[in-house]
């Protein structure tokens, strides 16, 4: 029972040494400074700052038309967005085969205007590796689901999902002489479609 | 106890010998600090946000036992296997045991300063396990057999031509090629193969949430996610101070973290792990390694609020001009100089002295750690323990005598002025006068302030 002993020792040391109870702040977070009428504009500007592109569309077929133009849809494509049926790839149980994916399209639940982070939960992602392993990533988001800041986002999202993630742009790094390079390990591009 | 070796000062001197590189290092980090300022100024509530973060952390520390138990219970209910480690050795053994259980031989790691602190890599490699760091900066320094020199930008001490040469040697890139885009692409292809073949993925933890039993990992590259989702086993390693009460508190910390670290509004990926995916296994290792000792010290427990953003390093005039390696510890810079002496007081006794105490670190800290005050406090603790190096001790004793004897002080002033006027070349000789290393002594004034003041008084009254 070595593990239990370590656990007890650590907990006992904490009880011995911890400071007196310090209360939590009465309210957590702040009201957003971005006004509701500026949400879309602010969000789209931040997507660009993050290295992605945001496109306002009126319907999924408009998004579809854009994807046809932008990507070779004969390459392995997977869409988990109902109504955007462009999948031509059936994932096998072997996760490493997902490495072939050219484009993955997923549905974002909430978008945050102040940083353009988009929340995806497990239900929307399906296989967890998808948004990270695909060469290109596209996210579909309703403008109704835009909020001003992260405090508002946490009120709307379900953090009791098995896995969920905020994605804000394509994968990037600046580890070589602080030069920003888009496309480190994850997707090299991010296209966000904003629906009404 | 033995006195400290002036390792930091010696290493900093070596770093400064390459003046061009030292200037570049200084300017680059200051550039990151400026980006941080712009990001902070974009939020009118920035200062209040820091205050909330600080309060939440202090609250979490005051109920650390409760929150760890809650985290453990919830994580177990979610199907996560929870381990406790008292120190680095136990942490490393736990990871190795998991590897052995799965007959695993290949690990992909995303950045984790805790595993650096525990020296996990050399331990596993000695056991015959392939350990690949997947953060680009971490991979670069791993290929060079070096530790990280910065917690957020591990290879910030290197120029692109160094990395070009390194990749030519190890990854077969073209000789002389140093374009960051090209080199990053080569690393992507190389590391993608490692991700696809790894048995186990190790990640750090930015925040653990007692309420949900989950934890959050933030990266820009997506390496933590690629590793964790592709491998059969995910081991997340965290210091016990990383737990916060509720998911809603993440809103506060995630707004501060990337803005303080790199000036970004957020990291590209902020992933919330809670349950293992079907067919996969998830482990959470809770590590003490001196943290309960730090918690028990009212002077130093505030340092446990740290969210590892690196802002204190980017702003520190000493860090920027001495390089991260001069700190000879996993976490360099101002915050590392508080944390390291707690782990090994003798080994790291020089670090609290590697500061001007200017307070810039304290001003930028997103969780309001009183960093420069803690460094000052460490100096007193180390002085009392006799860990101050002899030359410093002699100098301090001398000054104590000088300042407590006014006549002696006045005589020394006169003697000094006379000496510097008569023998300026001797006063500027660095072998005789350490103060003259890298700087010239000022021209001595004709008279002391005291004499001048007396003269003025006479004039006014006469």
XYZ file of C-alpha atoms in Angstrom:
658
model
C 0.000 0.000 0.000
C 2.880 2.356 -0.769
C 0.599 4.610 -2.792
C -1.829 5.159 0.066
C 1.038 6.058 2.353
C 2.337 8.724 -0.004
C -1.156 10.123 -0.421
C -1.677 10.307 3.340
C 1.739 11.852 3.903
C 1.113 14.553 1.322
C -2.376 15.347 2.630
C -1.108 15.454 6.215
C 1.714 17.813 5.218
C -0.803 20.078 3.478
C -3.057 20.180 6.549
C -0.057 20.976 8.707
C 1.244 23.780 6.535
C -1.657 25.352 4.636
C -2.668 28.950 5.293
C -5.898 29.881 7.109
C -9.016 29.655 4.998
C -9.055 32.401 2.419
C -12.471 33.085 0.837
C -13.113 32.984 -2.893
C -13.918 36.316 -4.557
C -17.671 36.932 -4.338
C -18.118 37.192 -8.085
C -15.949 35.544 -10.676
C -15.333 37.162 -14.023
C -16.218 40.420 -15.705
C -18.875 41.707 -18.074
C -17.680 41.713 -21.684
C -16.487 45.016 -23.122
C -17.494 43.965 -26.650
C -21.085 45.062 -27.291
C -23.581 42.551 -28.765
C -23.748 44.421 -32.088
C -19.930 44.226 -32.428
C -19.604 40.518 -31.631
C -19.375 39.290 -35.223
C -16.940 41.945 -36.346
C -14.683 41.513 -33.289
C -14.761 37.732 -33.597
C -13.868 37.796 -37.294
C -10.990 40.196 -36.714
C -9.566 37.915 -34.020
C -9.828 34.822 -36.253
C -7.611 36.684 -38.706
C -5.177 37.745 -35.958
C -4.942 34.085 -34.934
C -3.951 33.114 -38.474
C -7.274 31.699 -39.673
C -10.002 32.984 -41.973
C -13.624 33.658 -41.059
C -16.390 33.765 -43.657
C -19.987 34.839 -43.138
C -22.379 32.580 -45.013
C -26.166 32.477 -45.134
C -26.417 28.703 -45.495
C -24.435 25.486 -45.359
C -24.632 25.182 -49.120
C -22.754 28.463 -49.374
C -20.085 26.990 -47.093
C -20.066 23.878 -49.262
C -19.500 25.974 -52.386
C -16.576 27.698 -50.731
C -14.991 24.379 -49.728
C -15.366 23.033 -53.262
C -13.469 26.015 -54.525
C -10.782 25.994 -51.816
C -10.034 22.256 -51.426
C -9.669 19.187 -53.572
C -12.661 17.250 -52.254
C -11.525 14.039 -53.894
C -8.839 13.807 -51.186
C -9.816 12.183 -47.852
C -12.448 14.461 -46.278
C -14.529 13.994 -43.145
C -17.439 16.195 -42.082
C -19.348 15.748 -38.838
C -21.671 18.655 -39.616
C -25.227 17.546 -40.399
C -26.257 19.040 -43.723
C -22.692 19.397 -44.981
C -22.301 15.919 -46.363
C -18.930 15.895 -48.083
C -17.359 12.933 -46.272
C -15.618 10.411 -48.497
C -13.631 8.675 -45.764
C -14.617 6.014 -43.268
C -12.367 6.030 -40.222
C -11.081 2.605 -39.274
C -10.407 1.604 -35.677
C -6.726 2.226 -36.339
C -6.273 5.865 -35.365
C -2.995 6.362 -37.209
C -4.831 5.934 -40.535
C -6.405 9.331 -39.867
C -3.046 10.787 -40.855
C -4.292 10.854 -44.463
C -7.058 13.341 -43.734
C -6.953 16.415 -45.932
C -9.901 18.243 -44.401
C -12.119 17.823 -41.363
C -15.285 19.890 -40.869
C -16.776 20.130 -37.375
C -19.441 22.109 -35.587
C -18.388 24.638 -32.963
C -20.705 25.125 -29.979
C -19.624 28.550 -28.713
C -17.339 31.223 -30.147
C -15.597 33.815 -27.983
C -15.209 37.241 -29.602
C -12.288 38.510 -27.487
C -9.937 35.713 -28.591
C -11.798 33.840 -31.372
C -11.603 30.578 -29.415
C -14.260 28.093 -30.513
C -15.504 25.403 -28.150
C -15.886 21.877 -29.505
C -17.221 19.097 -27.324
C -16.820 15.370 -27.672
C -20.185 14.944 -29.413
C -19.176 17.388 -32.144
C -15.662 15.995 -32.539
C -16.416 12.273 -32.526
C -12.930 10.842 -32.728
C -10.808 13.067 -30.482
C -7.766 13.154 -32.738
C -9.699 14.558 -35.705
C -9.264 18.330 -35.338
C -5.561 17.891 -34.547
C -4.486 15.303 -37.098
C -6.180 16.740 -40.198
C -4.097 18.892 -42.557
C -6.918 21.447 -42.797
C -9.707 22.218 -40.373
C -12.994 23.965 -40.921
C -15.420 24.897 -38.170
C -19.059 25.859 -38.585
C -20.540 28.165 -35.972
C -23.819 30.001 -35.550
C -23.555 33.740 -34.919
C -26.188 33.220 -32.233
C -23.557 31.299 -30.273
C -21.023 34.120 -30.118
C -20.222 35.543 -26.679
C -17.990 38.406 -25.581
C -15.446 36.811 -23.266
C -14.327 33.574 -21.640
C -16.444 34.060 -18.510
C -19.581 34.048 -20.648
C -18.313 31.035 -22.573
C -17.888 28.941 -19.410
C -21.505 29.648 -18.489
C -22.628 28.074 -21.753
C -20.344 25.106 -22.250
C -20.572 21.711 -20.605
C -17.258 21.040 -18.899
C -18.500 17.612 -17.835
C -17.919 16.254 -21.317
C -15.277 13.506 -21.643
C -13.158 15.783 -23.777
C -13.652 19.294 -25.076
C -11.390 21.949 -26.465
C -11.193 25.608 -27.363
C -9.555 26.008 -30.782
C -8.308 29.458 -31.764
C -6.676 29.315 -35.169
C -4.433 26.919 -37.040
C -1.545 25.211 -35.247
C 1.432 27.531 -34.867
C 4.871 27.925 -33.338
C 7.503 30.607 -32.900
C 10.190 28.385 -31.424
C 12.756 29.186 -34.118
C 14.065 32.703 -33.458
C 10.561 33.876 -32.547
C 9.481 33.745 -36.224
C 5.803 32.865 -36.381
C 5.210 29.743 -38.470
C 1.673 28.523 -39.152
C 1.252 24.749 -39.204
C 3.294 23.115 -36.443
C 1.720 19.725 -35.651
C -1.983 20.356 -35.984
C -3.991 21.766 -38.867
C -2.172 24.164 -41.190
C -5.303 26.157 -41.957
C -8.475 27.059 -40.106
C -11.581 28.272 -41.912
C -14.534 29.361 -39.785
C -17.987 29.614 -41.361
C -20.337 31.910 -39.493
C -23.980 31.056 -40.028
C -26.848 33.356 -39.044
C 26.272 24.631 5.617
C 28.569 25.161 2.662
C 28.550 28.483 0.928
C 27.006 28.942 -2.479
C 29.080 28.709 -5.601
C 28.634 31.788 -7.794
C 27.554 29.528 -10.676
C 24.990 31.958 -12.040
C 27.447 34.843 -12.167
C 30.113 32.737 -13.888
C 27.685 31.325 -16.452
C 26.225 34.771 -17.102
C 29.708 36.102 -17.749
C 30.281 33.366 -20.335
C 26.893 34.152 -21.945
C 27.788 37.837 -22.223
C 31.059 37.132 -24.002
C 29.080 36.655 -27.242
C 27.908 40.226 -27.239
C 25.860 40.040 -30.427
C 23.937 37.004 -29.217
C 23.434 38.510 -25.764
C 22.011 41.683 -27.311
C 19.693 39.652 -29.504
C 18.494 37.634 -26.500
C 17.816 40.792 -24.526
C 15.929 42.497 -27.337
C 13.883 39.433 -28.291
C 12.612 38.897 -24.772
C 11.880 42.576 -24.372
C 9.854 42.352 -27.591
C 7.777 39.555 -26.033
C 7.371 41.637 -22.877
C 6.084 44.545 -25.039
C 3.568 42.232 -26.704
C 2.426 41.219 -23.243
C 1.886 44.879 -22.363
C -0.250 45.496 -25.425
C -2.340 42.378 -24.708
C -2.798 43.410 -21.082
C -3.802 46.923 -22.048
C -6.474 45.535 -24.384
C -8.457 44.491 -21.298
C -9.630 47.400 -19.114
C -10.205 44.976 -16.231
C -6.655 43.543 -16.419
C -5.605 44.580 -12.905
C -8.849 43.312 -11.380
C -8.442 40.086 -13.316
C -4.987 39.609 -11.785
C -6.468 40.248 -8.358
C -9.194 37.632 -8.899
C -6.651 35.104 -10.111
C -4.485 35.753 -7.084
C -7.452 35.362 -4.706
C -8.626 32.134 -6.365
C -5.137 30.681 -6.076
C -4.781 31.692 -2.440
C -8.189 30.179 -1.706
C -7.166 26.970 -3.502
C -3.983 26.736 -1.429
C -5.959 27.284 1.769
C -8.119 24.248 0.926
C -5.551 22.311 -1.051
C -6.187 19.023 0.762
C -9.949 19.195 0.154
C -9.578 20.086 -3.507
C -7.034 17.343 -4.165
C -9.341 14.782 -2.580
C -12.256 16.099 -4.622
C -10.142 16.032 -7.787
C -9.048 12.473 -7.060
C -12.589 11.221 -6.358
C -14.064 12.817 -9.451
C -11.192 11.723 -11.673
C -11.538 8.119 -10.423
C -15.265 8.207 -11.110
C -14.453 9.386 -14.626
C -12.231 6.345 -15.136
C -8.909 8.107 -14.652
C -6.215 6.288 -12.660
C -4.806 8.644 -10.010
C -1.318 8.338 -8.466
C 0.453 10.302 -5.738
C 4.199 10.924 -5.725
C 6.117 12.389 -2.797
C 9.180 13.266 -4.839
C 10.843 13.084 -8.237
C 11.994 9.472 -7.807
C 8.528 8.241 -6.972
C 7.062 10.194 -9.886
C 9.558 8.656 -12.300
C 8.953 5.151 -10.957
C 5.182 5.535 -11.372
C 5.627 6.510 -15.027
C 8.024 3.612 -15.642
C 5.644 1.137 -13.966
C 2.850 2.211 -16.309
C 5.207 1.750 -19.269
C 6.207 -1.726 -18.067
C 2.603 -2.760 -17.457
C 1.820 -1.972 -21.092
C 5.155 -3.326 -22.404
C 5.518 0.125 -23.941
C 8.825 1.369 -25.312
C 7.973 4.656 -27.034
C 6.825 7.878 -25.419
C 5.844 11.186 -26.965
C 5.932 14.046 -24.488
C 4.470 17.501 -24.658
C 5.985 20.291 -22.632
C 5.953 19.720 -18.912
C 8.199 21.654 -16.580
C 7.340 19.176 -13.820
C 8.918 16.268 -15.700
C 11.960 18.518 -16.302
C 12.071 19.200 -12.574
C 11.944 15.425 -11.946
C 14.540 14.630 -14.650
C 12.150 12.083 -16.133
C 13.754 11.909 -19.583
C 17.215 10.666 -18.556
C 15.571 8.238 -16.113
C 13.381 6.647 -18.798
C 16.091 6.665 -21.459
C 18.360 4.763 -19.060
C 15.585 2.172 -18.790
C 15.674 1.704 -22.561
C 12.627 3.780 -23.408
C 12.496 6.130 -26.401
C 11.399 9.537 -25.137
C 10.574 12.154 -27.753
C 9.805 15.727 -26.784
C 7.285 17.025 -29.312
C 7.075 20.746 -28.666
C 9.317 22.154 -31.405
C 11.503 24.125 -29.004
C 11.767 21.149 -26.654
C 12.673 18.816 -29.515
C 15.419 21.203 -30.624
C 17.063 21.283 -27.227
C 16.563 17.540 -26.794
C 18.551 16.947 -30.001
C 21.244 19.227 -28.565
C 21.232 17.401 -25.216
C 20.427 20.616 -23.404
C 17.824 21.594 -20.844
C 15.255 24.296 -21.758
C 16.445 27.842 -21.140
C 12.918 29.276 -20.798
C 9.685 27.639 -19.646
C 7.576 28.947 -22.548
C 10.268 29.381 -25.236
C 12.667 26.516 -24.467
C 15.091 27.258 -27.339
C 15.081 31.047 -27.093
C 18.868 31.041 -26.592
C 19.446 29.660 -30.123
C 19.607 31.363 -33.521
C 18.020 29.836 -36.604
C 21.403 28.921 -38.090
C 22.126 26.743 -35.006
C 18.822 24.985 -35.577
C 19.505 24.684 -39.316
C 22.816 22.939 -38.592
C 21.164 20.721 -35.972
C 18.349 19.641 -38.307
C 20.798 19.048 -41.140
C 22.622 16.639 -38.855
C 19.589 14.866 -37.357
C 16.695 15.335 -39.780
C 18.557 15.571 -43.082
C 17.496 19.089 -44.014
C 19.614 20.917 -46.595
C 23.009 22.107 -45.382
C 22.950 25.797 -44.533
C 19.144 26.043 -44.732
C 17.835 28.192 -41.894
C 14.368 29.312 -42.989
C 12.049 28.822 -39.967
C 9.140 27.769 -42.215
C 11.238 25.077 -43.898
C 12.745 23.850 -40.623
C 9.347 23.714 -38.907
C 7.961 21.662 -41.800
C 10.849 19.212 -41.477
C 10.182 18.885 -37.753
C 6.472 18.353 -38.454
C 7.177 15.426 -40.781
C 9.732 13.917 -38.381
C 7.495 14.247 -35.337
C 4.316 13.094 -37.104
C 5.930 9.664 -37.437
C 6.718 9.673 -33.717
C 3.125 10.604 -32.834
C 1.767 7.803 -35.008
C 3.978 5.128 -33.462
C 4.025 6.114 -29.777
C 2.648 3.744 -27.151
C 2.259 6.332 -24.423
C 1.809 10.120 -24.373
C 2.903 12.258 -21.448
C 1.555 15.759 -20.984
C 1.787 18.361 -18.298
C -1.259 19.985 -16.711
C -1.937 23.718 -16.766
C -4.993 23.560 -14.518
C -6.775 20.707 -12.747
C -10.401 21.216 -11.743
C -11.631 19.693 -8.488
C -15.297 20.095 -9.456
C -15.085 18.065 -12.676
C -12.086 15.848 -11.987
C -10.657 17.034 -15.306
C -7.600 18.977 -16.338
C -6.668 21.516 -18.993
C -3.595 21.474 -21.242
C -2.728 24.551 -23.322
C -0.499 24.509 -26.420
C -0.109 26.457 -29.639
C 1.277 23.564 -31.653
C -1.356 20.926 -30.846
C 1.333 18.470 -29.835
C -0.243 17.568 -26.490
C -3.505 16.655 -28.225
C -1.962 14.725 -31.096
C 0.063 12.676 -28.642
C -2.662 12.079 -26.089
C -5.393 11.164 -28.583
C -3.297 8.814 -30.706
C -1.525 6.844 -27.963
C -3.259 4.043 -26.067
C -2.155 5.534 -22.755
C -2.107 9.160 -21.647
C -0.163 10.071 -18.502
C -0.696 13.617 -17.227
C 1.779 14.798 -14.585
C 1.027 17.754 -12.315
C 2.354 19.512 -9.256
C -0.266 19.444 -6.499
C -0.571 23.245 -6.579
C -2.195 23.166 -10.036
C -5.705 22.369 -8.741
C -8.433 25.038 -8.810
C -11.963 24.635 -7.464
C -14.281 25.074 -10.432
C -14.441 25.174 -14.216
C -15.733 28.763 -14.143
C -12.385 29.814 -12.634
C -10.697 28.741 -15.848
C -12.200 31.810 -17.503
C -10.006 33.981 -15.288
C -6.796 32.014 -15.781
C -7.122 31.373 -19.509
C -7.578 35.098 -20.122
C -4.328 35.789 -18.257
C -2.081 32.906 -19.296
C -1.334 33.453 -23.005
C -1.518 37.237 -22.773
C 1.132 37.159 -20.055
C 3.238 34.519 -21.797
C 3.436 35.610 -25.431
C 0.956 38.467 -25.830
C -1.568 36.204 -27.613
C -5.249 36.544 -26.704
C -5.316 32.798 -26.026
C -3.371 29.656 -26.853
C -4.449 27.908 -30.067
C -5.587 24.821 -28.189
C -7.004 24.837 -24.646
C -8.000 21.215 -24.201
C -10.171 19.914 -21.374
C -9.463 16.248 -20.632
C -11.901 14.489 -18.343
C -12.462 10.861 -19.297
C -10.319 8.438 -21.249
C -11.559 7.784 -24.783
C -13.004 4.288 -25.357
C -10.173 1.756 -25.506
C -7.680 4.192 -23.997
C -6.244 4.636 -20.516
C -5.700 7.912 -18.684
C -3.442 8.457 -15.676
C -3.050 11.507 -13.477
C 0.082 11.767 -11.318
C -0.060 14.242 -8.413
C 3.425 15.286 -7.348
C 4.614 16.992 -4.156
C 8.427 17.231 -4.541
C 8.854 20.016 -1.998
C 5.563 21.818 -2.592
C 4.113 20.989 0.845
C 7.308 22.403 2.381
C 6.873 25.604 0.371
C 3.198 25.730 1.409
C 4.193 25.551 5.078
C 6.366 28.640 4.731
C 4.316 31.854 4.995
C 7.167 33.779 3.329
C 7.329 31.617 0.230
C 3.937 29.916 -0.216
C 2.726 32.632 -2.585
C 5.123 31.246 -5.182
C 2.814 28.218 -5.467
C 0.270 30.443 -7.210
C 2.511 30.455 -10.294
C 0.793 29.475 -13.565
C 4.109 29.173 -15.485
C 3.568 31.955 -18.022
C 7.191 33.127 -18.053
C 6.322 36.845 -17.944
C 8.733 37.395 -15.037
C 11.598 36.027 -17.140
C 10.811 38.131 -20.188
C 10.833 41.314 -18.157
C 13.786 40.526 -15.874
C 16.884 42.626 -16.719
C 19.102 39.917 -15.272
C 17.450 36.986 -17.056
C 17.495 38.815 -20.373
C 21.225 39.437 -20.049
C 22.325 36.156 -18.548
C 20.318 33.512 -20.442
C 18.177 30.781 -18.926
C 20.939 28.194 -18.659
C 22.852 30.351 -16.201
C 20.165 29.518 -13.618
C 21.094 25.792 -13.732
C 17.546 24.761 -12.772
C 14.433 23.544 -14.644
C 12.532 26.789 -14.071
C 14.859 29.726 -14.749
C 14.451 33.414 -14.010
C 12.831 35.180 -11.060
C 10.164 32.582 -10.179
C 12.613 29.714 -10.591
C 14.994 31.464 -8.214
C 12.322 31.262 -5.524
C 11.285 27.677 -6.259
C 14.732 26.109 -6.697
C 16.258 26.873 -3.241
C 13.217 25.176 -1.695
C 14.083 21.965 -3.509
C 17.848 22.183 -2.782
C 19.006 25.163 -0.730
C 22.717 24.450 -1.117
C 22.677 23.835 -4.851
C 20.619 26.930 -5.649
C 21.797 29.398 -2.989
C 23.240 31.658 -5.691
C 19.931 32.208 -7.503
C 18.111 34.650 -5.176
C 21.123 36.914 -5.694
C 20.661 36.866 -9.484
C 18.230 39.777 -9.318
C 18.322 43.550 -9.189
C 15.191 43.447 -6.977
C 13.744 46.060 -9.336
C 10.267 44.588 -8.927
C 9.423 44.330 -12.629
C 8.687 40.604 -12.196
C 6.163 41.374 -9.475
C 4.502 44.014 -11.656
C 3.846 41.671 -14.562
C 2.971 38.515 -12.619
C -0.610 37.564 -13.592
C -1.323 36.031 -10.182
C 0.387 38.802 -8.211
C 3.199 36.815 -6.633
C 5.457 39.180 -4.653
C 8.447 37.772 -6.515
C 11.116 40.364 -5.748
C 10.143 40.461 -2.082
C 10.490 36.693 -1.863
C 13.908 36.883 -3.514
C 14.931 39.448 -0.917
C 13.579 37.197 1.826
C 15.540 34.233 0.465
C 18.743 36.274 0.689
C 18.128 36.755 4.396
C 17.336 33.088 4.933
C 20.466 32.086 3.026
C 22.571 34.662 4.855
C 21.445 33.297 8.215
C 22.169 29.768 7.045
C 25.685 30.878 6.114
C 25.161 30.178 2.438
C 26.478 33.486 1.148
C 29.735 33.309 -0.772
C 32.866 34.513 1.109
C 33.676 37.598 -0.993
C 30.117 38.848 -0.593
C 30.227 38.145 3.139
C 33.534 40.003 3.620
C 32.218 42.943 1.621
C 29.016 43.078 3.674
C 30.897 42.871 6.977
C 33.223 45.631 5.798
C 30.323 47.865 4.831
C 28.652 47.183 8.160
C 31.773 48.502 9.967
C 32.103 51.447 7.586
C 28.508 52.625 7.811
C 28.315 52.317 11.596
C 31.438 54.479 12.163
C 30.880 58.021 10.759
C 34.500 59.138 11.171
C 35.829 56.055 9.454
C 33.242 56.579 6.692
C 34.391 60.183 6.164
C 38.033 59.161 6.145
C 37.350 56.377 3.630
C 35.560 58.850 1.372
C 38.500 61.246 1.409
C 40.979 58.420 0.879
C 38.916 57.059 -1.989
C 38.681 60.423 -3.763
C 42.413 60.995 -3.326
C 43.244 57.535 -4.614
C 40.990 57.791 -7.645
C 42.393 61.195 -8.568
C 46.010 60.099 -8.240
C 45.767 56.580 -9.644
C 42.731 56.413 -11.966
C 44.224 53.521 -13.947
C 44.575 51.425 -10.792
C 41.004 52.180 -9.731
C 39.799 50.995 -13.121
C 41.865 47.824 -13.071
C 39.326 45.021 -12.895
C 41.740 42.601 -11.243
C 42.015 44.977 -8.271
C 38.477 46.325 -8.325
C 35.691 43.907 -9.302
C 33.286 46.838 -9.645
C 35.303 47.981 -12.679
C 34.585 44.778 -14.616
C 32.632 45.870 -17.732
C 32.416 49.463 -16.501
C 34.602 52.504 -15.820
C 34.661 54.174 -12.434
C 33.126 57.656 -12.412
C 35.322 60.739 -12.114
C 35.637 61.452 -8.391
C 34.048 64.729 -7.220
C 36.369 67.435 -5.842
C 34.692 67.394 -2.446
C 32.187 65.284 -0.562
C 28.530 66.230 -0.307
C 29.027 66.780 3.410
C 31.825 69.333 2.790
C 29.813 71.020 0.079
C 26.768 71.249 2.375
C 28.826 72.746 5.203
C 30.237 75.306 2.777
C 26.754 76.302 1.571
C 25.598 76.707 5.138
C 28.522 78.978 5.887
C 27.811 81.068 2.798
C 24.129 81.451 3.710
C 24.868 82.364 7.304
C 27.882 84.540 6.538
